[in-house]
Amino acid sequence: MTNLPRVLILAGTGLARRLAEVLVDQVQVITSLAGRTSQPLDLAGEVRVGGFGGMEGLSNYLRTHQIQAVIDATHPFAQQISRHGAIACQELNIPHLFLVRLPWLPKIGDQWLEVASMTAAAQASSQFERVLLTIGRQQLEPFAAIANTWYLVRAIEAPNLILPHSQIWLERPPYSLAQELELLTRFAIAAIVSKNSGGMETYAKIQAARQLKLPVIMVQPPALPPGHQVQTIPEAIAWLEQTFGLDLTPETTRTGPSRIDCTAQ
Ligand code: NAP
């Protein structure tokens, strides 16, 4: 095992968790979590938790832990860590890969108001009386300035900032379509604010909005830094194989469905 490459996964999504599961017996995998949730789901292999201490901290970590490859499987809106990872790897000449989730695309029946920032989302939400916020708990500030809208704030853990007219709803993905329909109906929600994060774990709210003919104020994801990108776990494994000249792929991962495809439903 000690001769196997040391691979750091920058985590934060279900895709990162599944990648760690697949790689755990094949490379020395270390998964890094920011530590935002107090009770993260179990992860296969070695896990480290907490920020690295900026760019310099991350570079030090990569050097001292002799990391030989980095796979960035963070959330599409986690801009800073992705930038740090890409730059640190470039400077240290460490192979680096983005395992990305493609953003959702609107389908027939979707009523999306696409916006570029959370401030623009807050402004757009002011035209509705009752709005479901599904943006996590860290970017609520722009909504505090909106006086005449009531917000249902759904998050995994309670936010520090409590909006003046709001209720907190603690829940952890994945959510089912039935769950989302029930929530939207129970609270008489008129619009949803969502990040366009892609993936299936939180896609049911988009389907529910379509079914109930509700608008979705959709915040577009930031651009990734330049770098090699793949979208599936088999592609990430193929990249590792090519990088290290190894055959890492067991039969099960060659056949297993791992592509995140939101057009499948
Ligand atoms: P961010 O703005 O890109 O990162 C802020 C700081 O958090 C980074 O500079 C780094 O601290 C630390 N950090 C972030 N991800 C880390 C990781 N995987 N391992 C170690 N440190 C990490 O990220 P964010 O938007 O706050 O998100 C934090 C984490 O939650 C990410 O891992 C992301 O995948 C996950 N997440 C984010 C969202 C979202 O909407 N943003 C949604 C779901 C999950 P140092 O500078 O000290 O190294």
CSV table of C-alpha atoms and ligand atoms in Angstrom, one decimal:
chain,number,residue,atom,x,y,z
A,1,MET,CA,0.0,0.0,0.0
A,2,THR,CA,2.8,2.4,0.8
A,3,ASN,CA,4.1,2.3,-2.8
A,4,LEU,CA,0.8,3.4,-4.1
A,5,PRO,CA,0.3,7.0,-5.1
A,6,ARG,CA,-0.9,9.5,-2.4
A,7,VAL,CA,-4.0,11.2,-3.7
A,8,LEU,CA,-5.7,14.1,-2.0
A,9,ILE,CA,-9.4,14.5,-2.7
A,10,LEU,CA,-10.8,18.0,-1.9
A,11,ALA,CA,-14.2,17.0,-0.9
A,12,GLY,CA,-17.6,18.5,-0.1
A,13,THR,CA,-20.0,16.7,-2.4
A,14,GLY,CA,-21.5,13.2,-2.7
A,15,LEU,CA,-19.3,12.7,-5.8
A,16,ALA,CA,-16.2,13.1,-3.7
A,17,ARG,CA,-17.5,10.6,-1.2
A,18,ARG,CA,-18.1,8.0,-3.9
A,19,LEU,CA,-14.7,8.7,-5.4
A,20,ALA,CA,-13.0,8.0,-2.1
A,21,GLU,CA,-15.0,4.7,-1.8
A,22,VAL,CA,-13.8,3.6,-5.2
A,23,LEU,CA,-10.2,4.6,-4.7
A,24,VAL,CA,-9.7,3.5,-1.1
A,25,ASP,CA,-8.2,0.1,-1.8
A,26,GLN,CA,-6.3,1.2,-4.9
A,27,VAL,CA,-4.3,4.3,-3.9
A,28,GLN,CA,-3.4,6.0,-0.6
A,29,VAL,CA,-6.5,8.3,-0.5
A,30,ILE,CA,-6.8,11.3,1.8
A,31,THR,CA,-10.1,13.1,1.7
A,32,SER,CA,-10.1,16.7,2.9
A,33,LEU,CA,-13.3,18.3,4.3
A,34,ALA,CA,-13.7,22.0,5.2
A,35,GLY,CA,-15.4,21.1,8.4
A,36,ARG,CA,-18.6,23.1,7.7
A,37,THR,CA,-20.9,20.4,9.0
A,38,SER,CA,-20.5,19.2,12.6
A,39,GLN,CA,-21.5,15.6,11.7
A,40,PRO,CA,-20.2,14.8,8.2
A,41,LEU,CA,-21.3,11.6,6.6
A,42,ASP,CA,-18.8,8.7,6.8
A,43,LEU,CA,-15.9,8.7,4.3
A,44,ALA,CA,-13.8,5.8,3.2
A,45,GLY,CA,-10.0,6.0,3.8
A,46,GLU,CA,-8.1,8.7,5.6
A,47,VAL,CA,-9.9,11.9,6.3
A,48,ARG,CA,-8.6,15.3,7.4
A,49,VAL,CA,-10.9,18.2,8.5
A,50,GLY,CA,-10.5,22.0,8.4
A,51,GLY,CA,-9.0,24.7,6.3
A,52,PHE,CA,-5.3,24.4,5.3
A,53,GLY,CA,-4.6,28.1,6.2
A,54,GLY,CA,-4.8,29.7,2.8
A,55,MET,CA,-2.8,29.0,-0.3
A,56,GLU,CA,0.5,28.8,1.6
A,57,GLY,CA,-1.0,26.4,4.1
A,58,LEU,CA,-2.3,24.2,1.3
A,59,SER,CA,1.1,24.2,-0.4
A,60,ASN,CA,2.8,23.2,2.8
A,61,TYR,CA,0.4,20.4,3.3
A,62,LEU,CA,0.9,19.1,-0.2
A,63,ARG,CA,4.7,19.2,0.3
A,64,THR,CA,4.8,17.7,3.8
A,65,HIS,CA,2.3,15.0,3.1
A,66,GLN,CA,4.0,14.1,-0.2
A,67,ILE,CA,0.8,14.4,-2.1
A,68,GLN,CA,1.3,13.1,-5.7
A,69,ALA,CA,-2.1,14.1,-7.2
A,70,VAL,CA,-5.0,16.3,-6.2
A,71,ILE,CA,-8.6,15.7,-7.3
A,72,ASP,CA,-10.8,18.7,-6.7
A,73,ALA,CA,-14.3,17.3,-6.1
A,74,THR,CA,-15.6,20.3,-4.2
A,75,HIS,CA,-19.0,21.9,-4.6
A,76,PRO,CA,-19.3,24.1,-7.8
A,77,PHE,CA,-19.7,27.2,-5.6
A,78,ALA,CA,-16.6,26.5,-3.5
A,79,GLN,CA,-14.5,29.0,-5.5
A,80,GLN,CA,-11.7,29.7,-3.1
A,81,ILE,CA,-10.5,26.2,-2.3
A,82,SER,CA,-10.6,25.4,-6.0
A,83,ARG,CA,-8.5,28.4,-6.9
A,84,HIS,CA,-6.0,27.5,-4.1
A,85,GLY,CA,-5.8,23.9,-5.2
A,86,ALA,CA,-5.2,24.7,-8.9
A,87,ILE,CA,-2.5,27.3,-8.2
A,88,ALA,CA,-0.7,25.3,-5.5
A,89,CYS,CA,-0.6,22.2,-7.7
A,90,GLN,CA,0.7,24.3,-10.6
A,91,GLU,CA,3.4,25.8,-8.5
A,92,LEU,CA,4.5,22.4,-7.1
A,93,ASN,CA,4.1,20.6,-10.4
A,94,ILE,CA,1.6,18.2,-8.8
A,95,PRO,CA,-1.0,16.6,-11.2
A,96,HIS,CA,-4.4,18.2,-10.6
A,97,LEU,CA,-7.9,17.3,-11.8
A,98,PHE,CA,-11.3,18.9,-11.4
A,99,LEU,CA,-14.1,16.3,-11.0
A,100,VAL,CA,-17.0,18.5,-11.8
A,101,ARG,CA,-20.8,18.4,-11.7
A,102,LEU,CA,-22.3,20.0,-14.7
A,103,PRO,CA,-24.9,22.7,-14.0
A,104,TRP,CA,-28.5,21.8,-14.6
A,105,LEU,CA,-30.1,22.9,-17.8
A,106,PRO,CA,-33.7,24.2,-17.9
A,107,LYS,CA,-36.3,21.9,-19.3
A,108,ILE,CA,-39.7,22.5,-20.9
A,109,GLY,CA,-42.0,23.8,-18.1
A,110,ASP,CA,-39.2,25.3,-16.0
A,111,GLN,CA,-39.5,28.9,-15.2
A,112,TRP,CA,-36.0,30.0,-14.2
A,113,LEU,CA,-34.9,33.5,-13.5
A,114,GLU,CA,-31.2,33.2,-14.0
A,115,VAL,CA,-29.0,35.5,-11.9
A,116,ALA,CA,-25.3,35.9,-11.5
A,117,SER,CA,-25.0,36.6,-7.8
A,118,MET,CA,-26.7,36.1,-4.4
A,119,THR,CA,-27.4,39.9,-4.2
A,120,ALA,CA,-29.2,39.7,-7.6
A,121,ALA,CA,-31.1,36.6,-6.3
A,122,ALA,CA,-32.2,38.5,-3.2
A,123,GLN,CA,-33.5,41.4,-5.3
A,124,ALA,CA,-35.4,39.0,-7.6
A,125,SER,CA,-36.9,37.3,-4.6
A,126,SER,CA,-38.5,40.5,-3.3
A,127,GLN,CA,-41.3,40.2,-5.9
A,128,PHE,CA,-42.6,37.1,-4.1
A,129,GLU,CA,-44.4,36.8,-0.7
A,130,ARG,CA,-43.1,33.4,0.4
A,131,VAL,CA,-39.8,32.0,-0.8
A,132,LEU,CA,-37.9,28.8,-0.2
A,133,LEU,CA,-34.1,29.5,0.2
A,134,THR,CA,-32.1,26.4,-0.7
A,135,ILE,CA,-28.7,28.1,-0.8
A,136,GLY,CA,-27.1,26.7,2.4
A,137,ARG,CA,-26.6,28.9,5.5
A,138,GLN,CA,-23.6,31.0,4.6
A,139,GLN,CA,-24.8,33.5,2.1
A,140,LEU,CA,-28.0,34.7,3.6
A,141,GLU,CA,-26.9,38.3,4.2
A,142,PRO,CA,-28.4,39.9,1.0
A,143,PHE,CA,-31.8,38.5,1.9
A,144,ALA,CA,-31.8,40.4,5.3
A,145,ALA,CA,-32.4,43.6,3.4
A,146,ILE,CA,-35.6,42.4,1.7
A,147,ALA,CA,-38.5,43.7,3.9
A,148,ASN,CA,-41.6,42.2,2.4
A,149,THR,CA,-40.7,38.6,1.7
A,150,TRP,CA,-41.0,35.7,4.1
A,151,TYR,CA,-38.3,33.0,3.7
A,152,LEU,CA,-38.2,29.4,4.5
A,153,VAL,CA,-34.5,28.8,5.0
A,154,ARG,CA,-33.5,25.2,4.4
A,155,ALA,CA,-30.1,24.1,5.5
A,156,ILE,CA,-28.3,21.1,7.0
A,157,GLU,CA,-27.3,23.1,10.1
A,158,ALA,CA,-28.8,26.2,11.6
A,159,PRO,CA,-27.5,29.5,10.2
A,160,ASN,CA,-25.8,32.1,12.3
A,161,LEU,CA,-27.8,34.9,10.6
A,162,ILE,CA,-31.5,34.7,11.2
A,163,LEU,CA,-33.5,36.6,8.6
A,164,PRO,CA,-36.2,39.0,10.1
A,165,HIS,CA,-39.2,37.2,8.5
A,166,SER,CA,-38.2,33.6,8.2
A,167,GLN,CA,-38.4,30.1,9.5
A,168,ILE,CA,-35.4,27.6,9.6
A,169,TRP,CA,-36.0,24.2,8.2
A,170,LEU,CA,-33.2,21.7,9.0
A,171,GLU,CA,-32.8,18.9,6.5
A,172,ARG,CA,-30.1,16.9,4.8
A,173,PRO,CA,-30.1,15.9,1.1
A,174,PRO,CA,-30.9,13.8,-0.8
A,175,TYR,CA,-34.5,14.9,-1.0
A,176,SER,CA,-37.3,13.1,-2.9
A,177,LEU,CA,-39.8,14.6,-5.2
A,178,ALA,CA,-42.6,13.7,-2.8
A,179,GLN,CA,-40.8,15.4,0.0
A,180,GLU,CA,-40.2,18.6,-2.0
A,181,LEU,CA,-43.8,18.8,-3.2
A,182,GLU,CA,-45.0,18.4,0.3
A,183,LEU,CA,-42.7,21.1,1.6
A,184,LEU,CA,-43.6,23.6,-1.1
A,185,THR,CA,-47.3,23.0,-0.6
A,186,ARG,CA,-47.3,23.0,3.2
A,187,PHE,CA,-45.6,26.4,3.3
A,188,ALA,CA,-47.4,27.9,0.3
A,189,ILE,CA,-44.1,28.7,-1.3
A,190,ALA,CA,-44.3,31.1,-4.4
A,191,ALA,CA,-40.7,30.8,-5.6
A,192,ILE,CA,-37.5,29.0,-4.8
A,193,VAL,CA,-33.9,30.4,-4.7
A,194,SER,CA,-31.3,27.8,-5.7
A,195,LYS,CA,-27.7,27.6,-6.7
A,196,ASN,CA,-27.3,25.9,-10.0
A,197,SER,CA,-25.2,23.2,-8.4
A,198,GLY,CA,-26.0,20.2,-10.7
A,199,GLY,CA,-26.2,16.6,-9.6
A,200,MET,CA,-29.1,14.6,-8.5
A,201,GLU,CA,-29.1,14.9,-4.7
A,202,THR,CA,-30.9,18.3,-4.7
A,203,TYR,CA,-32.6,18.2,-8.1
A,204,ALA,CA,-36.0,17.1,-6.9
A,205,LYS,CA,-36.9,20.7,-5.9
A,206,ILE,CA,-36.4,21.7,-9.6
A,207,GLN,CA,-38.8,18.9,-10.6
A,208,ALA,CA,-41.2,19.9,-7.9
A,209,ALA,CA,-41.1,23.6,-9.0
A,210,ARG,CA,-41.8,22.5,-12.6
A,211,GLN,CA,-44.7,20.4,-11.5
A,212,LEU,CA,-46.2,23.2,-9.3
A,213,LYS,CA,-45.4,25.8,-12.0
A,214,LEU,CA,-43.3,27.8,-9.5
A,215,PRO,CA,-40.4,30.1,-10.6
A,216,VAL,CA,-36.9,29.2,-9.6
A,217,ILE,CA,-34.4,32.1,-9.1
A,218,MET,CA,-31.3,30.2,-10.2
A,219,VAL,CA,-27.8,31.5,-9.2
A,220,GLN,CA,-25.3,30.6,-11.9
A,221,PRO,CA,-22.1,28.9,-10.8
A,222,PRO,CA,-18.7,30.7,-10.9
A,223,ALA,CA,-16.2,29.7,-13.6
A,224,LEU,CA,-13.6,27.2,-12.6
A,225,PRO,CA,-9.9,28.1,-12.8
A,226,PRO,CA,-8.2,26.7,-15.9
A,227,GLY,CA,-7.3,23.0,-15.6
A,228,HIS,CA,-8.1,19.5,-16.7
A,229,GLN,CA,-11.8,18.6,-16.0
A,230,VAL,CA,-13.7,15.4,-16.0
A,231,GLN,CA,-17.3,14.7,-15.1
A,232,THR,CA,-17.4,11.0,-14.0
A,233,ILE,CA,-15.6,8.8,-11.5
A,234,PRO,CA,-14.5,6.3,-14.2
A,235,GLU,CA,-12.9,9.3,-16.1
A,236,ALA,CA,-11.2,10.4,-12.9
A,237,ILE,CA,-9.8,6.8,-12.5
A,238,ALA,CA,-8.7,6.8,-16.1
A,239,TRP,CA,-6.8,10.1,-15.4
A,240,LEU,CA,-5.1,8.6,-12.4
A,241,GLU,CA,-4.2,5.5,-14.4
A,242,GLN,CA,-2.7,7.6,-17.1
A,243,THR,CA,-0.9,9.9,-14.6
A,244,PHE,CA,0.7,7.0,-12.7
A,245,GLY,CA,0.9,4.3,-15.4
A,246,LEU,CA,-1.1,2.0,-13.3
A,247,ASP,CA,-4.2,-0.2,-13.8
A,248,LEU,CA,-6.4,0.9,-11.0
A,249,THR,CA,-9.9,0.1,-12.2
A,250,PRO,CA,-11.5,-3.0,-10.8
A,251,GLU,CA,-14.2,-4.6,-12.9
A,252,THR,CA,-17.0,-3.2,-10.7
A,253,THR,CA,-16.1,0.4,-11.3
A,254,ARG,CA,-15.9,-0.2,-15.1
A,255,THR,CA,-19.5,-1.2,-15.1
A,256,GLY,CA,-21.0,0.7,-12.2
A,257,PRO,CA,-23.2,3.7,-12.9
A,258,SER,CA,-21.5,6.8,-11.6
A,259,ARG,CA,-22.3,9.5,-14.1
A,260,ILE,CA,-24.3,12.3,-12.6
A,261,ASP,CA,-27.0,12.8,-15.2
A,262,CYS,CA,-29.8,15.0,-14.4
A,263,THR,CA,-31.5,14.3,-17.7
A,264,ALA,CA,-32.1,10.7,-16.6
A,265,GLN,CA,-35.3,11.6,-14.7
B,1,NAP,P1,-14.6,28.1,-0.3
B,1,NAP,O1,-15.2,29.4,-0.2
B,1,NAP,O2,-14.0,27.7,-1.6
B,1,NAP,O3,-13.5,27.9,0.8
B,1,NAP,C1,-13.3,28.7,1.9
B,1,NAP,C2,-12.2,28.1,2.7
B,1,NAP,O4,-12.6,26.9,3.3
B,1,NAP,C3,-11.0,27.7,1.9
B,1,NAP,O5,-10.1,28.7,1.6
B,1,NAP,C4,-10.4,26.6,2.8
B,1,NAP,O6,-9.8,27.2,3.9
B,1,NAP,C5,-11.6,25.9,3.4
B,1,NAP,N1,-12.0,24.8,2.6
B,1,NAP,C6,-13.0,24.7,1.6
B,1,NAP,N2,-13.1,23.5,1.2
B,1,NAP,C7,-12.2,22.7,1.8
B,1,NAP,C8,-11.8,21.4,1.8
B,1,NAP,N3,-12.4,20.5,1.0
B,1,NAP,N4,-10.8,21.0,2.6
B,1,NAP,C9,-10.2,21.8,3.4
B,1,NAP,N5,-10.5,23.1,3.5
B,1,NAP,C10,-11.5,23.6,2.7
B,1,NAP,O7,-15.7,27.0,0.1
B,1,NAP,P2,-17.1,27.1,0.7
B,1,NAP,O8,-18.1,27.6,-0.3
B,1,NAP,O9,-17.0,27.8,2.0
B,1,NAP,O10,-17.5,25.6,1.0
B,1,NAP,C11,-16.8,24.9,2.0
B,1,NAP,C12,-16.9,23.4,1.7
B,1,NAP,O11,-18.3,23.0,1.7
B,1,NAP,C13,-16.3,23.0,0.4
B,1,NAP,O12,-15.5,21.9,0.6
B,1,NAP,C14,-17.5,22.7,-0.5
B,1,NAP,O13,-17.2,21.6,-1.3
B,1,NAP,C15,-18.6,22.3,0.5
B,1,NAP,N6,-19.9,22.8,0.0
B,1,NAP,C16,-20.0,24.1,-0.4
B,1,NAP,C17,-21.3,24.5,-0.9
B,1,NAP,C18,-21.5,25.9,-1.4
B,1,NAP,O14,-22.6,26.2,-1.8
B,1,NAP,N7,-20.5,26.8,-1.4
B,1,NAP,C19,-22.4,23.6,-0.9
B,1,NAP,C20,-22.2,22.3,-0.4
B,1,NAP,C21,-20.9,21.9,0.0
B,1,NAP,P3,-8.2,27.6,3.9
B,1,NAP,O15,-8.0,28.8,3.1
B,1,NAP,O16,-7.9,27.8,5.4
B,1,NAP,O17,-7.5,26.4,3.4
